[in-house]
PDB file of C-alpha atoms in Angstrom:
ATOM      1  CA  MET A1486     -11.377  -8.158 -13.489  1.00  0.00           C
ATOM      2  CA  THR A1487     -10.361  -5.616 -10.612  1.00  0.00           C
ATOM      3  CA  VAL A1488      -6.777  -5.281  -9.294  1.00  0.00           C
ATOM      4  CA  LEU A1489      -6.508  -4.811  -5.604  1.00  0.00           C
ATOM      5  CA  VAL A1490      -4.232  -2.101  -4.211  1.00  0.00           C
ATOM      6  CA  VAL A1491      -3.656  -2.839  -0.478  1.00  0.00           C
ATOM      7  CA  MET A1492      -2.490   0.752   0.689  1.00  0.00           C
ATOM      8  CA  GLY A1493      -1.159   2.046   4.145  1.00  0.00           C
ATOM      9  CA  VAL A1494       2.017   3.461   5.984  1.00  0.00           C
ATOM     10  CA  SER A1495       5.059   1.373   6.340  1.00  0.00           C
ATOM     11  CA  GLY A1496       4.688  -1.268   8.737  1.00  0.00           C
ATOM     12  CA  SER A1497       0.655  -1.532   8.426  1.00  0.00           C
ATOM     13  CA  GLY A1498       0.774  -5.289   7.399  1.00  0.00           C
ATOM     14  CA  LYS A1499       0.341  -4.176   3.350  1.00  0.00           C
ATOM     15  CA  THR A1500       2.890  -7.256   2.452  1.00  0.00           C
ATOM     16  CA  THR A1501       1.010  -9.966   4.779  1.00  0.00           C
ATOM     17  CA  VAL A1502      -2.326  -9.215   3.795  1.00  0.00           C
ATOM     18  CA  ALA A1503      -1.654  -8.605   0.083  1.00  0.00           C
ATOM     19  CA  THR A1504       0.100 -11.992  -0.450  1.00  0.00           C
ATOM     20  CA  ARG A1505      -2.713 -13.807   1.078  1.00  0.00           C
ATOM     21  CA  LEU A1506      -4.875 -12.160  -0.703  1.00  0.00           C
ATOM     22  CA  ALA A1507      -3.122 -12.891  -3.845  1.00  0.00           C
ATOM     23  CA  GLU A1508      -2.945 -16.719  -3.207  1.00  0.00           C
ATOM     24  CA  ARG A1509      -6.542 -17.189  -1.936  1.00  0.00           C
ATOM     25  CA  LEU A1510      -7.523 -15.204  -5.373  1.00  0.00           C
ATOM     26  CA  GLY A1511      -4.813 -17.251  -7.291  1.00  0.00           C
ATOM     27  CA  VAL A1512      -3.888 -14.033  -8.987  1.00  0.00           C
ATOM     28  CA  PRO A1513      -0.251 -12.474  -9.618  1.00  0.00           C
ATOM     29  CA  TYR A1514       1.317 -10.314  -6.362  1.00  0.00           C
ATOM     30  CA  ALA A1515       3.485  -6.975  -7.064  1.00  0.00           C
ATOM     31  CA  GLU A1516       5.171  -5.607  -4.239  1.00  0.00           C
ATOM     32  CA  ALA A1517       5.430  -2.003  -4.789  1.00  0.00           C
ATOM     33  CA  ASP A1518       8.674  -1.805  -3.063  1.00  0.00           C
ATOM     34  CA  SER A1519      10.253  -3.452  -5.866  1.00  0.00           C
ATOM     35  CA  PHE A1520       9.176  -0.505  -8.189  1.00  0.00           C
ATOM     36  CA  HIS A1521      11.229   1.698  -6.377  1.00  0.00           C
ATOM     37  CA  SER A1522      14.514   3.082  -7.962  1.00  0.00           C
ATOM     38  CA  ALA A1523      17.938   2.547  -6.274  1.00  0.00           C
ATOM     39  CA  ALA A1524      18.092   6.581  -5.490  1.00  0.00           C
ATOM     40  CA  ASN A1525      14.853   6.355  -3.612  1.00  0.00           C
ATOM     41  CA  ILE A1526      15.436   3.220  -1.328  1.00  0.00           C
ATOM     42  CA  ARG A1527      18.874   5.235  -0.599  1.00  0.00           C
ATOM     43  CA  LYS A1528      16.756   8.383   0.260  1.00  0.00           C
ATOM     44  CA  MET A1529      14.597   6.112   2.527  1.00  0.00           C
ATOM     45  CA  THR A1530      17.100   4.122   4.110  1.00  0.00           C
ATOM     46  CA  GLU A1531      18.832   7.361   5.070  1.00  0.00           C
ATOM     47  CA  GLY A1532      15.935   8.575   6.908  1.00  0.00           C
ATOM     48  CA  THR A1533      14.925  11.168   4.035  1.00  0.00           C
ATOM     49  CA  PRO A1534      11.171  11.258   2.885  1.00  0.00           C
ATOM     50  CA  LEU A1535      10.330  11.092  -0.537  1.00  0.00           C
ATOM     51  CA  THR A1536       9.147  13.865  -2.463  1.00  0.00           C
ATOM     52  CA  ASP A1537       6.033  13.679  -4.909  1.00  0.00           C
ATOM     53  CA  ALA A1538       8.932  14.323  -7.663  1.00  0.00           C
ATOM     54  CA  ASP A1539      10.464  10.969  -6.186  1.00  0.00           C
ATOM     55  CA  ARG A1540       7.460   9.121  -6.121  1.00  0.00           C
ATOM     56  CA  ALA A1541       5.947   9.754 -10.055  1.00  0.00           C
ATOM     57  CA  PRO A1542       8.074   7.459 -12.010  1.00  0.00           C
ATOM     58  CA  TRP A1543       7.207   5.007  -9.257  1.00  0.00           C
ATOM     59  CA  LEU A1544       3.498   5.341  -9.345  1.00  0.00           C
ATOM     60  CA  ARG A1545       3.687   5.459 -12.762  1.00  0.00           C
ATOM     61  CA  SER A1546       5.493   1.879 -12.728  1.00  0.00           C
ATOM     62  CA  ILE A1547       2.682   0.601 -10.527  1.00  0.00           C
ATOM     63  CA  ALA A1548       0.250   2.046 -12.877  1.00  0.00           C
ATOM     64  CA  ASP A1549       1.681   0.007 -15.820  1.00  0.00           C
ATOM     65  CA  TRP A1550       1.730  -3.341 -13.834  1.00  0.00           C
ATOM     66  CA  ILE A1551      -2.215  -2.494 -13.200  1.00  0.00           C
ATOM     67  CA  THR A1552      -2.553  -2.214 -16.941  1.00  0.00           C
ATOM     68  CA  GLU A1553      -0.716  -5.457 -17.577  1.00  0.00           C
ATOM     69  CA  HIS A1554      -2.841  -7.393 -14.774  1.00  0.00           C
ATOM     70  CA  GLU A1555      -6.247  -5.817 -14.969  1.00  0.00           C
ATOM     71  CA  GLN A1556      -7.883  -8.237 -17.091  1.00  0.00           C
ATOM     72  CA  GLY A1557      -6.821 -11.231 -15.229  1.00  0.00           C
ATOM     73  CA  GLY A1558      -6.697  -9.496 -11.834  1.00  0.00           C
ATOM     74  CA  GLY A1559      -3.642  -9.262  -9.453  1.00  0.00           C
ATOM     75  CA  VAL A1560      -3.143  -7.655  -6.070  1.00  0.00           C
ATOM     76  CA  VAL A1561      -0.156  -4.903  -5.273  1.00  0.00           C
ATOM     77  CA  THR A1562       0.842  -3.185  -2.560  1.00  0.00           C
ATOM     78  CA  SER A1563       1.489   0.592  -2.681  1.00  0.00           C
ATOM     79  CA  SER A1564       1.585   3.109   0.219  1.00  0.00           C
ATOM     80  CA  ALA A1565      -1.008   5.340  -2.158  1.00  0.00           C
ATOM     81  CA  LEU A1566      -0.793   8.081   0.615  1.00  0.00           C
ATOM     82  CA  LYS A1567      -2.778  10.875  -1.196  1.00  0.00           C
ATOM     83  CA  ARG A1568      -5.682  10.834  -3.290  1.00  0.00           C
ATOM     84  CA  ARG A1569      -3.313  12.344  -6.265  1.00  0.00           C
ATOM     85  CA  TYR A1570      -1.048   9.173  -5.837  1.00  0.00           C
ATOM     86  CA  ARG A1571      -4.434   6.672  -6.046  1.00  0.00           C
ATOM     87  CA  ASP A1572      -5.577   8.927  -9.122  1.00  0.00           C
ATOM     88  CA  VAL A1573      -2.450   7.737 -10.616  1.00  0.00           C
ATOM     89  CA  LEU A1574      -2.685   4.271 -10.024  1.00  0.00           C
ATOM     90  CA  ARG A1575      -5.883   4.380 -11.274  1.00  0.00           C
ATOM     91  CA  THR A1576      -4.666   5.386 -14.511  1.00  0.00           C
ATOM     92  CA  GLY A1577      -3.684   1.992 -14.750  1.00  0.00           C
ATOM     93  CA  GLY A1578      -7.386   0.518 -14.840  1.00  0.00           C
ATOM     94  CA  SER A1579      -9.819  -0.957 -12.766  1.00  0.00           C
ATOM     95  CA  VAL A1580      -8.619  -0.787  -8.850  1.00  0.00           C
ATOM     96  CA  ARG A1581     -10.255  -1.304  -5.683  1.00  0.00           C
ATOM     97  CA  PHE A1582      -8.320  -0.075  -2.374  1.00  0.00           C
ATOM     98  CA  LEU A1583      -7.708  -1.910   0.682  1.00  0.00           C
ATOM     99  CA  HIS A1584      -6.641   0.435   3.429  1.00  0.00           C
ATOM    100  CA  LEU A1585      -4.872  -0.954   6.154  1.00  0.00           C
ATOM    101  CA  ASP A1586      -4.999   1.764   9.212  1.00  0.00           C
ATOM    102  CA  GLY A1587      -4.622   1.467  12.760  1.00  0.00           C
ATOM    103  CA  PRO A1588      -3.127   3.557  15.946  1.00  0.00           C
ATOM    104  CA  ARG A1589       0.502   4.873  15.271  1.00  0.00           C
ATOM    105  CA  GLU A1590       1.883   3.333  18.633  1.00  0.00           C
ATOM    106  CA  ILE A1591       0.945  -0.034  16.740  1.00  0.00           C
ATOM    107  CA  ILE A1592       2.468   0.355  13.469  1.00  0.00           C
ATOM    108  CA  ALA A1593       5.758   1.937  14.676  1.00  0.00           C
ATOM    109  CA  ASP A1594       6.293  -1.127  17.383  1.00  0.00           C
ATOM    110  CA  ARG A1595       5.848  -3.420  14.080  1.00  0.00           C
ATOM    111  CA  MET A1596       8.350  -1.402  11.941  1.00  0.00           C
ATOM    112  CA  ARG A1597      10.875  -1.286  15.359  1.00  0.00           C
ATOM    113  CA  HIS A1598      10.758  -5.219  15.272  1.00  0.00           C
ATOM    114  CA  ARG A1599      10.808  -6.101  11.588  1.00  0.00           C
ATOM    115  CA  SER A1600      14.102  -7.107   9.911  1.00  0.00           C
ATOM    116  CA  GLY A1601      15.740  -6.572   6.249  1.00  0.00           C
ATOM    117  CA  HIS A1602      13.359  -3.779   5.359  1.00  0.00           C
ATOM    118  CA  PHE A1603      14.754  -0.058   4.429  1.00  0.00           C
ATOM    119  CA  MET A1604      12.239   2.097   5.940  1.00  0.00           C
ATOM    120  CA  PRO A1605      13.178   3.460   8.988  1.00  0.00           C
ATOM    121  CA  PRO A1606      10.689   3.516  12.208  1.00  0.00           C
ATOM    122  CA  GLU A1607      11.817   7.547  11.920  1.00  0.00           C
ATOM    123  CA  LEU A1608       9.790   8.132   8.676  1.00  0.00           C
ATOM    124  CA  LEU A1609       6.270   6.736   9.995  1.00  0.00           C
ATOM    125  CA  ASP A1610       5.623  10.403  10.907  1.00  0.00           C
ATOM    126  CA  SER A1611       5.886  11.995   7.889  1.00  0.00           C
ATOM    127  CA  GLN A1612       4.394   9.133   6.083  1.00  0.00           C
ATOM    128  CA  LEU A1613       1.230   9.945   8.454  1.00  0.00           C
ATOM    129  CA  ALA A1614       1.387  13.474   7.960  1.00  0.00           C
ATOM    130  CA  ASP A1615       0.790  12.645   3.878  1.00  0.00           C
ATOM    131  CA  LEU A1616      -2.234  10.391   4.630  1.00  0.00           C
ATOM    132  CA  GLU A1617      -5.062  11.191   2.965  1.00  0.00           C
ATOM    133  CA  PRO A1618      -8.137   8.629   3.844  1.00  0.00           C
ATOM    134  CA  LEU A1619      -9.837   7.178   1.149  1.00  0.00           C
ATOM    135  CA  ASP A1620     -12.608   9.701  -0.477  1.00  0.00           C
ATOM    136  CA  ALA A1621     -16.627   8.702  -0.427  1.00  0.00           C
ATOM    137  CA  ASP A1622     -16.252   8.568  -4.494  1.00  0.00           C
ATOM    138  CA  GLU A1623     -12.869   5.950  -4.187  1.00  0.00           C
ATOM    139  CA  GLN A1624     -14.004   2.252  -4.457  1.00  0.00           C
ATOM    140  CA  GLY A1625     -12.257   0.656  -1.155  1.00  0.00           C
ATOM    141  CA  LEU A1626     -12.653   0.103   2.426  1.00  0.00           C
ATOM    142  CA  VAL A1627     -10.665   0.657   5.518  1.00  0.00           C
ATOM    143  CA  ALA A1628      -9.315  -2.478   7.542  1.00  0.00           C
ATOM    144  CA  ASP A1629      -8.139  -2.231  10.963  1.00  0.00           C
ATOM    145  CA  VAL A1630      -4.316  -3.344  11.434  1.00  0.00           C
ATOM    146  CA  ARG A1631      -5.070  -4.737  15.180  1.00  0.00           C
ATOM    147  CA  TRP A1632      -7.321  -7.620  13.131  1.00  0.00           C
ATOM    148  CA  PRO A1633      -5.862 -10.760  12.618  1.00  0.00           C
ATOM    149  CA  PRO A1634      -4.910 -10.894   8.614  1.00  0.00           C
ATOM    150  CA  GLU A1635      -6.634 -13.674   7.660  1.00  0.00           C
ATOM    151  CA  ASP A1636      -9.833 -11.653   9.060  1.00  0.00           C
ATOM    152  CA  ILE A1637      -8.971  -8.588   6.806  1.00  0.00           C
ATOM    153  CA  VAL A1638      -8.421 -10.967   3.860  1.00  0.00           C
ATOM    154  CA  ASP A1639     -11.953 -12.353   4.435  1.00  0.00           C
ATOM    155  CA  LEU A1640     -13.605  -8.807   4.444  1.00  0.00           C
ATOM    156  CA  ALA A1641     -11.768  -8.011   1.425  1.00  0.00           C
ATOM    157  CA  MET A1642     -13.211 -10.845  -0.374  1.00  0.00           C
ATOM    158  CA  GLN A1643     -16.463 -10.002   0.874  1.00  0.00           C
ATOM    159  CA  GLU A1644     -16.716  -6.532   0.491  1.00  0.00           C
ATOM    160  CA  LEU A1645     -14.280  -5.724  -2.499  1.00  0.00           C
ATOM    161  CA  LEU A1646     -14.995  -8.628  -4.934  1.00  0.00           C
TER     162      LEU A1646
END
């Protein structure tokens, strides 16, 4: 089976869509934020963007989760901003990507109005600068963050499975 990676910048709705997808599919769900080290969380909380070196162990941990769940399937979130990050995730097994994308203003507004998350809105621009859209050879699709979450889940069910 395949593991679905719901990707996008912080505030794009990854958790909302991924939890609904996992529930609909009856498979395990993992939140990528839970794979971050305390040092990474502290850096982001302080408004410091992560480096590729900071992200490397985090990406390997997510890839390990993918390996553990490939047979039965699963859904995991990850910003997966760069192609090389997605390449690391693919080392875990068969994955397909659902990229949640949309206007900066909408995503920034979501970030300003959510509570209990360590990622400050000030880091959005650094994530958008790093974002590399899916290449034609990457299995996945793009969904607009302005669509209702259930519509995005329906699209993913039709197009990715």
